[in-house]
PDB file of C-alpha atoms and ligand atoms in Angstrom:
ATOM      1  CA  UNK G   1      27.209  30.591 -42.389  1.00 51.00           C
ATOM      2  CA  UNK G   2      24.788  27.693 -42.316  1.00 52.00           C
ATOM      3  CA  UNK G   3      24.842  27.790 -38.588  1.00 69.00           C
ATOM      4  CA  UNK G   4      24.137  31.392 -37.834  1.00 88.00           C
ATOM      5  CA  UNK G   5      23.428  34.713 -39.334  1.00 97.00           C
ATOM      6  CA  UNK G   6      26.663  36.604 -40.190  1.00 98.00           C
ATOM      7  CA  UNK G   7      26.532  40.358 -39.458  1.00 98.00           C
ATOM      8  CA  UNK G   8      28.181  42.736 -41.810  1.00 98.00           C
ATOM      9  CA  UNK G   9      28.587  46.483 -41.191  1.00 98.00           C
ATOM     10  CA  UNK G  10      26.668  49.601 -42.107  1.00 98.00           C
ATOM     11  CA  UNK G  11      27.281  52.584 -44.171  1.00 97.00           C
ATOM     12  CA  UNK G  12      30.905  54.099 -44.602  1.00 97.00           C
ATOM     13  CA  UNK G  13      30.268  57.303 -46.456  1.00 93.00           C
ATOM     14  CA  UNK G  14      27.960  58.783 -43.879  1.00 89.00           C
ATOM     15  CA  UNK G  15      30.323  57.840 -41.115  1.00 96.00           C
ATOM     16  CA  UNK G  16      33.163  59.505 -42.921  1.00 96.00           C
ATOM     17  CA  UNK G  17      31.231  62.760 -43.421  1.00 93.00           C
ATOM     18  CA  UNK G  18      30.280  62.752 -39.807  1.00 93.00           C
ATOM     19  CA  UNK G  19      34.071  62.770 -39.077  1.00 96.00           C
ATOM     20  CA  UNK G  20      34.717  65.727 -41.361  1.00 95.00           C
ATOM     21  CA  UNK G  21      35.223  64.145 -44.696  1.00 95.00           C
ATOM     22  CA  UNK G  22      34.514  66.850 -47.296  1.00 93.00           C
ATOM     23  CA  UNK G  23      32.004  65.677 -49.923  1.00 85.00           C
ATOM     24  CA  UNK G  24      33.266  65.487 -53.402  1.00 90.00           C
ATOM     25  CA  UNK G  25      36.696  64.495 -52.597  1.00 95.00           C
ATOM     26  CA  UNK G  26      38.011  60.848 -52.948  1.00 97.00           C
ATOM     27  CA  UNK G  27      37.089  58.861 -49.798  1.00 98.00           C
ATOM     28  CA  UNK G  28      39.860  56.236 -50.511  1.00 98.00           C
ATOM     29  CA  UNK G  29      42.408  59.006 -50.044  1.00 98.00           C
ATOM     30  CA  UNK G  30      41.717  58.991 -46.375  1.00 98.00           C
ATOM     31  CA  UNK G  31      43.084  55.450 -46.178  1.00 98.00           C
ATOM     32  CA  UNK G  32      46.418  57.101 -46.636  1.00 98.00           C
ATOM     33  CA  UNK G  33      45.912  60.592 -45.331  1.00 98.00           C
ATOM     34  CA  UNK G  34      43.615  59.962 -42.177  1.00 98.00           C
ATOM     35  CA  UNK G  35      43.767  56.213 -41.603  1.00 98.00           C
ATOM     36  CA  UNK G  36      42.932  56.752 -37.888  1.00 98.00           C
ATOM     37  CA  UNK G  37      39.493  57.992 -38.969  1.00 98.00           C
ATOM     38  CA  UNK G  38      38.789  54.903 -41.177  1.00 98.00           C
ATOM     39  CA  UNK G  39      40.206  52.683 -38.385  1.00 98.00           C
ATOM     40  CA  UNK G  40      37.874  54.340 -35.884  1.00 98.00           C
ATOM     41  CA  UNK G  41      34.859  53.600 -38.092  1.00 98.00           C
ATOM     42  CA  UNK G  42      35.768  49.862 -38.544  1.00 98.00           C
ATOM     43  CA  UNK G  43      36.285  49.566 -34.816  1.00 98.00           C
ATOM     44  CA  UNK G  44      32.882  51.169 -34.179  1.00 98.00           C
ATOM     45  CA  UNK G  45      31.358  48.476 -36.269  1.00 98.00           C
ATOM     46  CA  UNK G  46      33.157  45.670 -34.776  1.00 98.00           C
ATOM     47  CA  UNK G  47      32.237  46.977 -31.287  1.00 98.00           C
ATOM     48  CA  UNK G  48      28.544  47.188 -32.463  1.00 98.00           C
ATOM     49  CA  UNK G  49      28.655  43.377 -33.194  1.00 98.00           C
ATOM     50  CA  UNK G  50      29.755  43.114 -36.833  1.00 98.00           C
ATOM     51  CA  UNK G  51      31.445  39.835 -37.794  1.00 98.00           C
ATOM     52  CA  UNK G  52      32.681  41.436 -41.081  1.00 98.00           C
ATOM     53  CA  UNK G  53      33.653  44.871 -41.974  1.00 98.00           C
ATOM     54  CA  UNK G  54      33.969  46.282 -45.489  1.00 98.00           C
ATOM     55  CA  UNK G  55      37.141  48.074 -46.481  1.00 98.00           C
ATOM     56  CA  UNK G  56      36.927  51.827 -47.451  1.00 98.00           C
ATOM     57  CA  UNK G  57      37.495  51.051 -51.139  1.00 98.00           C
ATOM     58  CA  UNK G  58      33.984  51.181 -52.585  1.00 98.00           C
ATOM     59  CA  UNK G  59      35.060  53.805 -55.262  1.00 98.00           C
ATOM     60  CA  UNK G  60      38.583  52.431 -55.417  1.00 98.00           C
ATOM     61  CA  UNK G  61      38.748  51.189 -59.002  1.00 97.00           C
ATOM     62  CA  UNK G  62      41.061  52.889 -61.319  1.00 96.00           C
ATOM     63  CA  UNK G  63      38.211  54.337 -63.319  1.00 97.00           C
ATOM     64  CA  UNK G  64      36.618  55.871 -60.244  1.00 97.00           C
ATOM     65  CA  UNK G  65      39.788  57.219 -58.626  1.00 97.00           C
ATOM     66  CA  UNK G  66      40.923  58.791 -61.862  1.00 96.00           C
ATOM     67  CA  UNK G  67      38.043  61.272 -61.544  1.00 96.00           C
ATOM     68  CA  UNK G  68      40.140  62.663 -58.547  1.00 97.00           C
ATOM     69  CA  UNK G  69      43.440  62.471 -60.551  1.00 97.00           C
ATOM     70  CA  UNK G  70      44.508  59.519 -58.451  1.00 98.00           C
ATOM     71  CA  UNK G  71      44.737  56.728 -61.096  1.00 95.00           C
ATOM     72  CA  UNK G  72      48.494  56.237 -60.356  1.00 97.00           C
ATOM     73  CA  UNK G  73      47.635  55.519 -56.664  1.00 98.00           C
ATOM     74  CA  UNK G  74      44.886  52.922 -57.297  1.00 98.00           C
ATOM     75  CA  UNK G  75      46.903  49.947 -55.890  1.00 98.00           C
ATOM     76  CA  UNK G  76      48.246  52.001 -53.041  1.00 98.00           C
ATOM     77  CA  UNK G  77      44.743  53.182 -51.938  1.00 98.00           C
ATOM     78  CA  UNK G  78      43.300  49.806 -51.991  1.00 98.00           C
ATOM     79  CA  UNK G  79      46.208  48.111 -50.341  1.00 98.00           C
ATOM     80  CA  UNK G  80      45.920  50.751 -47.448  1.00 98.00           C
ATOM     81  CA  UNK G  81      42.247  50.111 -47.205  1.00 98.00           C
ATOM     82  CA  UNK G  82      42.836  46.481 -46.529  1.00 99.00           C
ATOM     83  CA  UNK G  83      45.669  46.910 -44.186  1.00 98.00           C
ATOM     84  CA  UNK G  84      43.485  49.342 -41.943  1.00 98.00           C
ATOM     85  CA  UNK G  85      40.767  46.992 -41.543  1.00 98.00           C
ATOM     86  CA  UNK G  86      43.016  43.940 -41.147  1.00 98.00           C
ATOM     87  CA  UNK G  87      44.721  45.551 -38.182  1.00 98.00           C
ATOM     88  CA  UNK G  88      41.516  46.329 -36.382  1.00 98.00           C
ATOM     89  CA  UNK G  89      40.051  42.904 -36.644  1.00 98.00           C
ATOM     90  CA  UNK G  90      40.297  40.404 -33.883  1.00 97.00           C
ATOM     91  CA  UNK G  91      39.873  36.590 -33.652  1.00 96.00           C
ATOM     92  CA  UNK G  92      36.719  35.425 -35.583  1.00 96.00           C
ATOM     93  CA  UNK G  93      36.313  38.810 -37.194  1.00 98.00           C
ATOM     94  CA  UNK G  94      36.669  39.241 -40.922  1.00 98.00           C
ATOM     95  CA  UNK G  95      37.429  41.869 -43.601  1.00 98.00           C
ATOM     96  CA  UNK G  96      35.681  42.052 -46.964  1.00 98.00           C
ATOM     97  CA  UNK G  97      37.424  44.004 -49.770  1.00 98.00           C
ATOM     98  CA  UNK G  98      34.620  46.249 -51.058  1.00 98.00           C
ATOM     99  CA  UNK G  99      34.578  46.803 -54.872  1.00 98.00           C
ATOM    100  CA  UNK G 100      31.669  49.099 -55.954  1.00 98.00           C
ATOM    101  CA  UNK G 101      30.777  50.072 -59.430  1.00 98.00           C
ATOM    102  CA  UNK G 102      32.855  52.137 -61.804  1.00 98.00           C
ATOM    103  CA  UNK G 103      30.018  54.523 -62.194  1.00 97.00           C
ATOM    104  CA  UNK G 104      30.542  54.368 -65.972  1.00 97.00           C
ATOM    105  CA  UNK G 105      28.683  52.261 -68.598  1.00 97.00           C
ATOM    106  CA  UNK G 106      29.875  49.641 -71.106  1.00 98.00           C
ATOM    107  CA  UNK G 107      29.364  50.253 -74.791  1.00 97.00           C
ATOM    108  CA  UNK G 108      26.908  50.851 -76.364  1.00 96.00           C
ATOM    109  CA  UNK G 109      25.377  52.889 -73.535  1.00 95.00           C
ATOM    110  CA  UNK G 110      28.868  54.061 -72.362  1.00 97.00           C
ATOM    111  CA  UNK G 111      32.300  54.368 -73.815  1.00 97.00           C
ATOM    112  CA  UNK G 112      34.112  51.553 -72.033  1.00 98.00           C
ATOM    113  CA  UNK G 113      35.013  48.092 -73.318  1.00 98.00           C
ATOM    114  CA  UNK G 114      34.612  44.955 -71.083  1.00 98.00           C
ATOM    115  CA  UNK G 115      38.408  44.605 -71.132  1.00 98.00           C
ATOM    116  CA  UNK G 116      38.895  48.068 -69.734  1.00 98.00           C
ATOM    117  CA  UNK G 117      36.426  47.406 -66.857  1.00 98.00           C
ATOM    118  CA  UNK G 118      38.175  44.097 -66.101  1.00 98.00           C
ATOM    119  CA  UNK G 119      41.490  45.585 -65.978  1.00 98.00           C
ATOM    120  CA  UNK G 120      40.324  48.479 -63.605  1.00 98.00           C
ATOM    121  CA  UNK G 121      38.886  45.895 -61.178  1.00 98.00           C
ATOM    122  CA  UNK G 122      41.852  43.546 -61.449  1.00 98.00           C
ATOM    123  CA  UNK G 123      44.124  46.339 -60.153  1.00 98.00           C
ATOM    124  CA  UNK G 124      41.835  47.090 -57.305  1.00 98.00           C
ATOM    125  CA  UNK G 125      41.361  43.509 -56.356  1.00 98.00           C
ATOM    126  CA  UNK G 126      45.174  42.978 -56.390  1.00 98.00           C
ATOM    127  CA  UNK G 127      45.648  45.819 -53.958  1.00 98.00           C
ATOM    128  CA  UNK G 128      43.031  44.591 -51.607  1.00 98.00           C
ATOM    129  CA  UNK G 129      44.234  40.904 -51.748  1.00 98.00           C
ATOM    130  CA  UNK G 130      47.824  41.948 -51.187  1.00 98.00           C
ATOM    131  CA  UNK G 131      46.745  44.127 -48.320  1.00 98.00           C
ATOM    132  CA  UNK G 132      45.156  41.168 -46.611  1.00 98.00           C
ATOM    133  CA  UNK G 133      41.356  41.030 -47.007  1.00 98.00           C
ATOM    134  CA  UNK G 134      39.714  37.620 -46.298  1.00 98.00           C
ATOM    135  CA  UNK G 135      37.401  37.801 -49.274  1.00 98.00           C
ATOM    136  CA  UNK G 136      36.231  40.229 -51.908  1.00 99.00           C
ATOM    137  CA  UNK G 137      32.769  41.728 -52.143  1.00 99.00           C
ATOM    138  CA  UNK G 138      31.755  43.136 -55.481  1.00 98.00           C
ATOM    139  CA  UNK G 139      28.848  45.291 -54.412  1.00 98.00           C
ATOM    140  CA  UNK G 140      26.047  47.634 -55.560  1.00 98.00           C
ATOM    141  CA  UNK G 141      26.250  46.439 -59.121  1.00 98.00           C
ATOM    142  CA  UNK G 142      23.660  47.823 -61.512  1.00 98.00           C
ATOM    143  CA  UNK G 143      24.816  45.966 -64.618  1.00 98.00           C
ATOM    144  CA  UNK G 144      25.261  42.206 -64.722  1.00 98.00           C
ATOM    145  CA  UNK G 145      27.824  42.573 -67.557  1.00 98.00           C
ATOM    146  CA  UNK G 146      29.886  44.920 -65.291  1.00 98.00           C
ATOM    147  CA  UNK G 147      29.622  42.514 -62.415  1.00 98.00           C
ATOM    148  CA  UNK G 148      31.051  39.803 -64.470  1.00 98.00           C
ATOM    149  CA  UNK G 149      34.005  42.146 -65.597  1.00 98.00           C
ATOM    150  CA  UNK G 150      34.679  42.671 -61.879  1.00 98.00           C
ATOM    151  CA  UNK G 151      34.539  38.904 -61.258  1.00 98.00           C
ATOM    152  CA  UNK G 152      36.994  38.021 -63.989  1.00 98.00           C
ATOM    153  CA  UNK G 153      39.335  40.803 -63.017  1.00 98.00           C
ATOM    154  CA  UNK G 154      39.249  39.699 -59.284  1.00 98.00           C
ATOM    155  CA  UNK G 155      39.767  35.999 -60.263  1.00 98.00           C
ATOM    156  CA  UNK G 156      42.598  36.829 -62.484  1.00 98.00           C
ATOM    157  CA  UNK G 157      44.754  38.319 -59.635  1.00 98.00           C
ATOM    158  CA  UNK G 158      43.937  36.283 -56.550  1.00 98.00           C
ATOM    159  CA  UNK G 159      42.470  33.030 -55.259  1.00 98.00           C
ATOM    160  CA  UNK G 160      40.163  34.677 -52.705  1.00 98.00           C
ATOM    161  CA  UNK G 161      36.417  33.868 -52.532  1.00 98.00           C
ATOM    162  CA  UNK G 162      34.563  36.605 -54.459  1.00 98.00           C
ATOM    163  CA  UNK G 163      30.946  37.459 -53.409  1.00 99.00           C
ATOM    164  CA  UNK G 164      28.734  39.610 -55.497  1.00 99.00           C
ATOM    165  CA  UNK G 165      25.694  41.864 -54.551  1.00 98.00           C
ATOM    166  CA  UNK G 166      23.479  43.533 -57.078  1.00 98.00           C
ATOM    167  CA  UNK G 167      21.365  46.621 -56.515  1.00 98.00           C
ATOM    168  CA  UNK G 168      17.729  46.692 -57.787  1.00 98.00           C
ATOM    169  CA  UNK G 169      15.089  49.322 -58.150  1.00 98.00           C
ATOM    170  CA  UNK G 170      11.618  48.493 -57.022  1.00 97.00           C
ATOM    171  CA  UNK G 171       9.225  49.049 -59.939  1.00 97.00           C
ATOM    172  CA  UNK G 172       5.658  47.952 -60.420  1.00 96.00           C
ATOM    173  CA  UNK G 173       6.519  44.830 -62.353  1.00 96.00           C
ATOM    174  CA  UNK G 174       9.183  43.770 -59.739  1.00 97.00           C
ATOM    175  CA  UNK G 175      12.882  44.348 -59.040  1.00 98.00           C
ATOM    176  CA  UNK G 176      15.251  45.149 -61.699  1.00 98.00           C
ATOM    177  CA  UNK G 177      18.705  46.624 -61.944  1.00 98.00           C
ATOM    178  CA  UNK G 178      19.381  49.999 -63.637  1.00 97.00           C
ATOM    179  CA  UNK G 179      20.377  48.118 -66.765  1.00 97.00           C
ATOM    180  CA  UNK G 180      17.193  45.950 -66.738  1.00 98.00           C
ATOM    181  CA  UNK G 181      18.661  42.730 -65.369  1.00 98.00           C
ATOM    182  CA  UNK G 182      15.879  40.662 -63.548  1.00 98.00           C
ATOM    183  CA  UNK G 183      16.590  39.098 -60.037  1.00 98.00           C
ATOM    184  CA  UNK G 184      16.230  35.590 -61.683  1.00 98.00           C
ATOM    185  CA  UNK G 185      18.783  36.446 -64.392  1.00 98.00           C
ATOM    186  CA  UNK G 186      21.333  37.734 -61.930  1.00 98.00           C
ATOM    187  CA  UNK G 187      20.826  34.855 -59.424  1.00 98.00           C
ATOM    188  CA  UNK G 188      20.968  32.117 -62.072  1.00 98.00           C
ATOM    189  CA  UNK G 189      23.978  33.607 -63.967  1.00 98.00           C
ATOM    190  CA  UNK G 190      26.091  34.372 -60.968  1.00 98.00           C
ATOM    191  CA  UNK G 191      25.325  30.934 -59.538  1.00 98.00           C
ATOM    192  CA  UNK G 192      26.258  29.336 -62.897  1.00 98.00           C
ATOM    193  CA  UNK G 193      29.546  31.167 -62.948  1.00 98.00           C
ATOM    194  CA  UNK G 194      30.589  29.777 -59.505  1.00 98.00           C
ATOM    195  CA  UNK G 195      29.887  32.801 -57.191  1.00 98.00           C
ATOM    196  CA  UNK G 196      29.551  31.114 -53.848  1.00 98.00           C
ATOM    197  CA  UNK G 197      27.562  33.896 -51.899  1.00 98.00           C
ATOM    198  CA  UNK G 198      25.320  36.454 -53.574  1.00 98.00           C
ATOM    199  CA  UNK G 199      22.610  38.926 -52.825  1.00 98.00           C
ATOM    200  CA  UNK G 200      21.644  42.511 -52.941  1.00 98.00           C
ATOM    201  CA  UNK G 201      22.483  45.742 -51.231  1.00 98.00           C
ATOM    202  CA  UNK G 202      21.597  49.482 -51.356  1.00 98.00           C
ATOM    203  CA  UNK G 203      18.691  51.316 -53.162  1.00 98.00           C
ATOM    204  CA  UNK G 204      15.846  49.490 -51.201  1.00 98.00           C
ATOM    205  CA  UNK G 205      14.584  50.050 -47.715  1.00 98.00           C
ATOM    206  CA  UNK G 206      14.529  47.180 -45.230  1.00 98.00           C
ATOM    207  CA  UNK G 207      10.817  46.327 -45.997  1.00 98.00           C
ATOM    208  CA  UNK G 208      11.481  46.111 -49.830  1.00 98.00           C
ATOM    209  CA  UNK G 209      14.687  44.038 -49.057  1.00 98.00           C
ATOM    210  CA  UNK G 210      12.582  41.567 -47.227  1.00 98.00           C
ATOM    211  CA  UNK G 211      10.445  40.964 -50.257  1.00 98.00           C
ATOM    212  CA  UNK G 212      13.496  40.803 -52.471  1.00 98.00           C
ATOM    213  CA  UNK G 213      15.202  38.169 -50.266  1.00 98.00           C
ATOM    214  CA  UNK G 214      12.088  36.000 -50.576  1.00 98.00           C
ATOM    215  CA  UNK G 215      12.338  35.995 -54.213  1.00 98.00           C
ATOM    216  CA  UNK G 216      16.154  35.353 -54.254  1.00 98.00           C
ATOM    217  CA  UNK G 217      15.595  32.398 -51.813  1.00 98.00           C
ATOM    218  CA  UNK G 218      13.101  30.883 -54.391  1.00 98.00           C
ATOM    219  CA  UNK G 219      15.928  30.861 -56.903  1.00 98.00           C
ATOM    220  CA  UNK G 220      18.878  29.526 -55.144  1.00 98.00           C
ATOM    221  CA  UNK G 221      20.129  27.535 -52.046  1.00 98.00           C
ATOM    222  CA  UNK G 222      23.344  29.521 -51.922  1.00 98.00           C
ATOM    223  CA  UNK G 223      23.998  31.749 -48.864  1.00 98.00           C
ATOM    224  CA  UNK G 224      22.325  35.222 -49.348  1.00 98.00           C
ATOM    225  CA  UNK G 225      23.434  38.674 -48.523  1.00 98.00           C
ATOM    226  CA  UNK G 226      21.018  41.454 -47.728  1.00 98.00           C
ATOM    227  CA  UNK G 227      21.975  45.065 -46.972  1.00 98.00           C
ATOM    228  CA  UNK G 228      19.242  47.520 -47.265  1.00 98.00           C
ATOM    229  CA  UNK G 229      19.583  51.272 -47.140  1.00 98.00           C
ATOM    230  CA  UNK G 230      17.755  53.322 -44.278  1.00 98.00           C
ATOM    231  CA  UNK G 231      15.054  54.126 -46.647  1.00 96.00           C
ATOM    232  CA  UNK G 232      15.133  57.118 -49.074  1.00 93.00           C
ATOM    233  CA  UNK G 233      17.668  59.887 -48.735  1.00 91.00           C
ATOM    234  CA  UNK G 234      16.608  63.546 -48.637  1.00 93.00           C
ATOM    235  CA  UNK G 235      18.609  66.744 -48.678  1.00 89.00           C
ATOM    236  CA  UNK G 236      18.011  69.475 -46.184  1.00 87.00           C
ATOM    237  CA  UNK G 237      18.426  73.156 -47.133  1.00 86.00           C
ATOM    238  CA  UNK G 238      21.844  73.205 -45.281  1.00 83.00           C
ATOM    239  CA  UNK G 239      23.099  70.326 -47.515  1.00 79.00           C
ATOM    240  CA  UNK G 240      22.757  67.541 -44.891  1.00 83.00           C
ATOM    241  CA  UNK G 241      21.527  64.127 -46.235  1.00 86.00           C
ATOM    242  CA  UNK G 242      18.994  62.286 -43.914  1.00 91.00           C
ATOM    243  CA  UNK G 243      17.297  58.970 -44.523  1.00 95.00           C
ATOM    244  CA  UNK G 244      13.601  58.123 -44.074  1.00 96.00           C
ATOM    245  CA  UNK G 245      14.175  54.804 -41.910  1.00 97.00           C
ATOM    246  CA  UNK G 246      15.289  55.466 -38.349  1.00 97.00           C
ATOM    247  CA  UNK G 247      16.877  52.556 -36.542  1.00 97.00           C
ATOM    248  CA  UNK G 248      13.567  51.395 -34.952  1.00 97.00           C
ATOM    249  CA  UNK G 249      11.608  51.358 -38.256  1.00 97.00           C
ATOM    250  CA  UNK G 250      14.570  49.748 -40.038  1.00 98.00           C
ATOM    251  CA  UNK G 251      15.047  46.895 -37.742  1.00 98.00           C
ATOM    252  CA  UNK G 252      11.238  46.038 -37.659  1.00 98.00           C
ATOM    253  CA  UNK G 253      11.823  44.113 -41.020  1.00 98.00           C
ATOM    254  CA  UNK G 254      15.186  42.320 -40.056  1.00 98.00           C
ATOM    255  CA  UNK G 255      13.272  39.316 -38.542  1.00 97.00           C
ATOM    256  CA  UNK G 256      11.488  39.045 -41.904  1.00 98.00           C
ATOM    257  CA  UNK G 257      14.764  39.406 -43.851  1.00 98.00           C
ATOM    258  CA  UNK G 258      16.053  36.539 -41.811  1.00 97.00           C
ATOM    259  CA  UNK G 259      12.978  34.350 -42.130  1.00 97.00           C
ATOM    260  CA  UNK G 260      12.846  34.954 -45.854  1.00 98.00           C
ATOM    261  CA  UNK G 261      16.275  33.471 -46.027  1.00 98.00           C
ATOM    262  CA  UNK G 262      19.085  35.791 -45.755  1.00 98.00           C
ATOM    263  CA  UNK G 263      22.264  34.430 -44.277  1.00 98.00           C
ATOM    264  CA  UNK G 264      24.444  37.561 -44.104  1.00 98.00           C
ATOM    265  CA  UNK G 265      22.957  40.803 -43.147  1.00 98.00           C
ATOM    266  CA  UNK G 266      24.004  44.278 -42.621  1.00 98.00           C
ATOM    267  CA  UNK G 267      23.205  47.829 -43.523  1.00 98.00           C
ATOM    268  CA  UNK G 268      23.978  50.225 -46.483  1.00 98.00           C
ATOM    269  CA  UNK G 269      23.556  53.984 -47.021  1.00 96.00           C
ATOM    270  CA  UNK G 270      22.232  55.796 -43.917  1.00 96.00           C
ATOM    271  CA  UNK G 271      22.871  52.969 -41.561  1.00 98.00           C
ATOM    272  CA  UNK G 272      25.373  53.414 -38.713  1.00 98.00           C
ATOM    273  CA  UNK G 273      26.703  51.343 -35.659  1.00 98.00           C
ATOM    274  CA  UNK G 274      23.367  51.904 -33.798  1.00 98.00           C
ATOM    275  CA  UNK G 275      21.504  50.150 -36.610  1.00 98.00           C
ATOM    276  CA  UNK G 276      24.095  47.407 -36.433  1.00 98.00           C
ATOM    277  CA  UNK G 277      23.913  47.070 -32.628  1.00 98.00           C
ATOM    278  CA  UNK G 278      20.253  46.605 -32.883  1.00 98.00           C
ATOM    279  CA  UNK G 279      20.587  43.953 -35.620  1.00 98.00           C
ATOM    280  CA  UNK G 280      23.133  42.227 -33.458  1.00 98.00           C
ATOM    281  CA  UNK G 281      20.512  41.924 -30.588  1.00 97.00           C
ATOM    282  CA  UNK G 282      17.993  40.405 -32.925  1.00 95.00           C
ATOM    283  CA  UNK G 283      20.356  37.807 -34.197  1.00 93.00           C
ATOM    284  CA  UNK G 284      21.246  36.954 -30.571  1.00 85.00           C
ATOM    285  CA  UNK G 285      17.664  36.535 -29.514  1.00 74.00           C
ATOM    286  CA  UNK G 286      17.262  34.308 -32.611  1.00 64.00           C
ATOM    287  CA  UNK G 287      20.059  32.020 -31.262  1.00 55.00           C
ATOM    288  CA  UNK G 288      18.314  31.446 -27.908  1.00 44.00           C
TER     289      UNK G 288
HETATM  290 ZN1   ZN Z 301      23.766  52.096 -50.146  1.00 97.65          ZN
END
């Protein structure tokens, strides 16, 4: 990582929808029912230049899949997610086990205890680890307390490296998570707890992400992850979601994200293999 920029992948959700996934259903179910589609998406990202792809398990915690009545299949769905990606990767390609937020809140804002969150993440991490991921990526976290539940759960069941990315809103006084955690608080506390690689994904566009990376770089010397959204989503009258940053506009800020100190870059919501291909070109130019 110190030697060159590592390229992650782009969005999974939009790629599933493009291939016929019906919105509102459980994306992780396709790891078992349509594995060939998930496999094709992973392959398209590796072909575009990704060094690492993220498993189709963003919403795979027990709490999240229980909304679809699939709580008994939590382990199975995550295990399958890992295996699909593992079978696609070639030499020098890697698979990260994606662990997104539960979508719920801890007490007092919500009704869950820290133990319940930790347990839900532990089960997911076990499925991903047994399925053969190379490391875990706890991502899109909007509450530092929840991120630590996920970290404890993951560490309880495996010895894999566990990376963490938080998601921040850009407000007039700076960048803060939904639960009000500052960038400094997140970076310092994650580093203090031995997280080897950390950063941010989602919510921000690539220009805002460049500013955030600069702030994070001022707080730590750890390798940093930056995965911006393709700008803001909007819904058309026929129900299609589109994003404000096309590939050309998005990648204009990639050199700045790298200059400001990111070590692992990739896309998030609204980005696809075309964005990743363009990012791969920029990284290659940087090497010459
Ligand atoms: Zn996103």
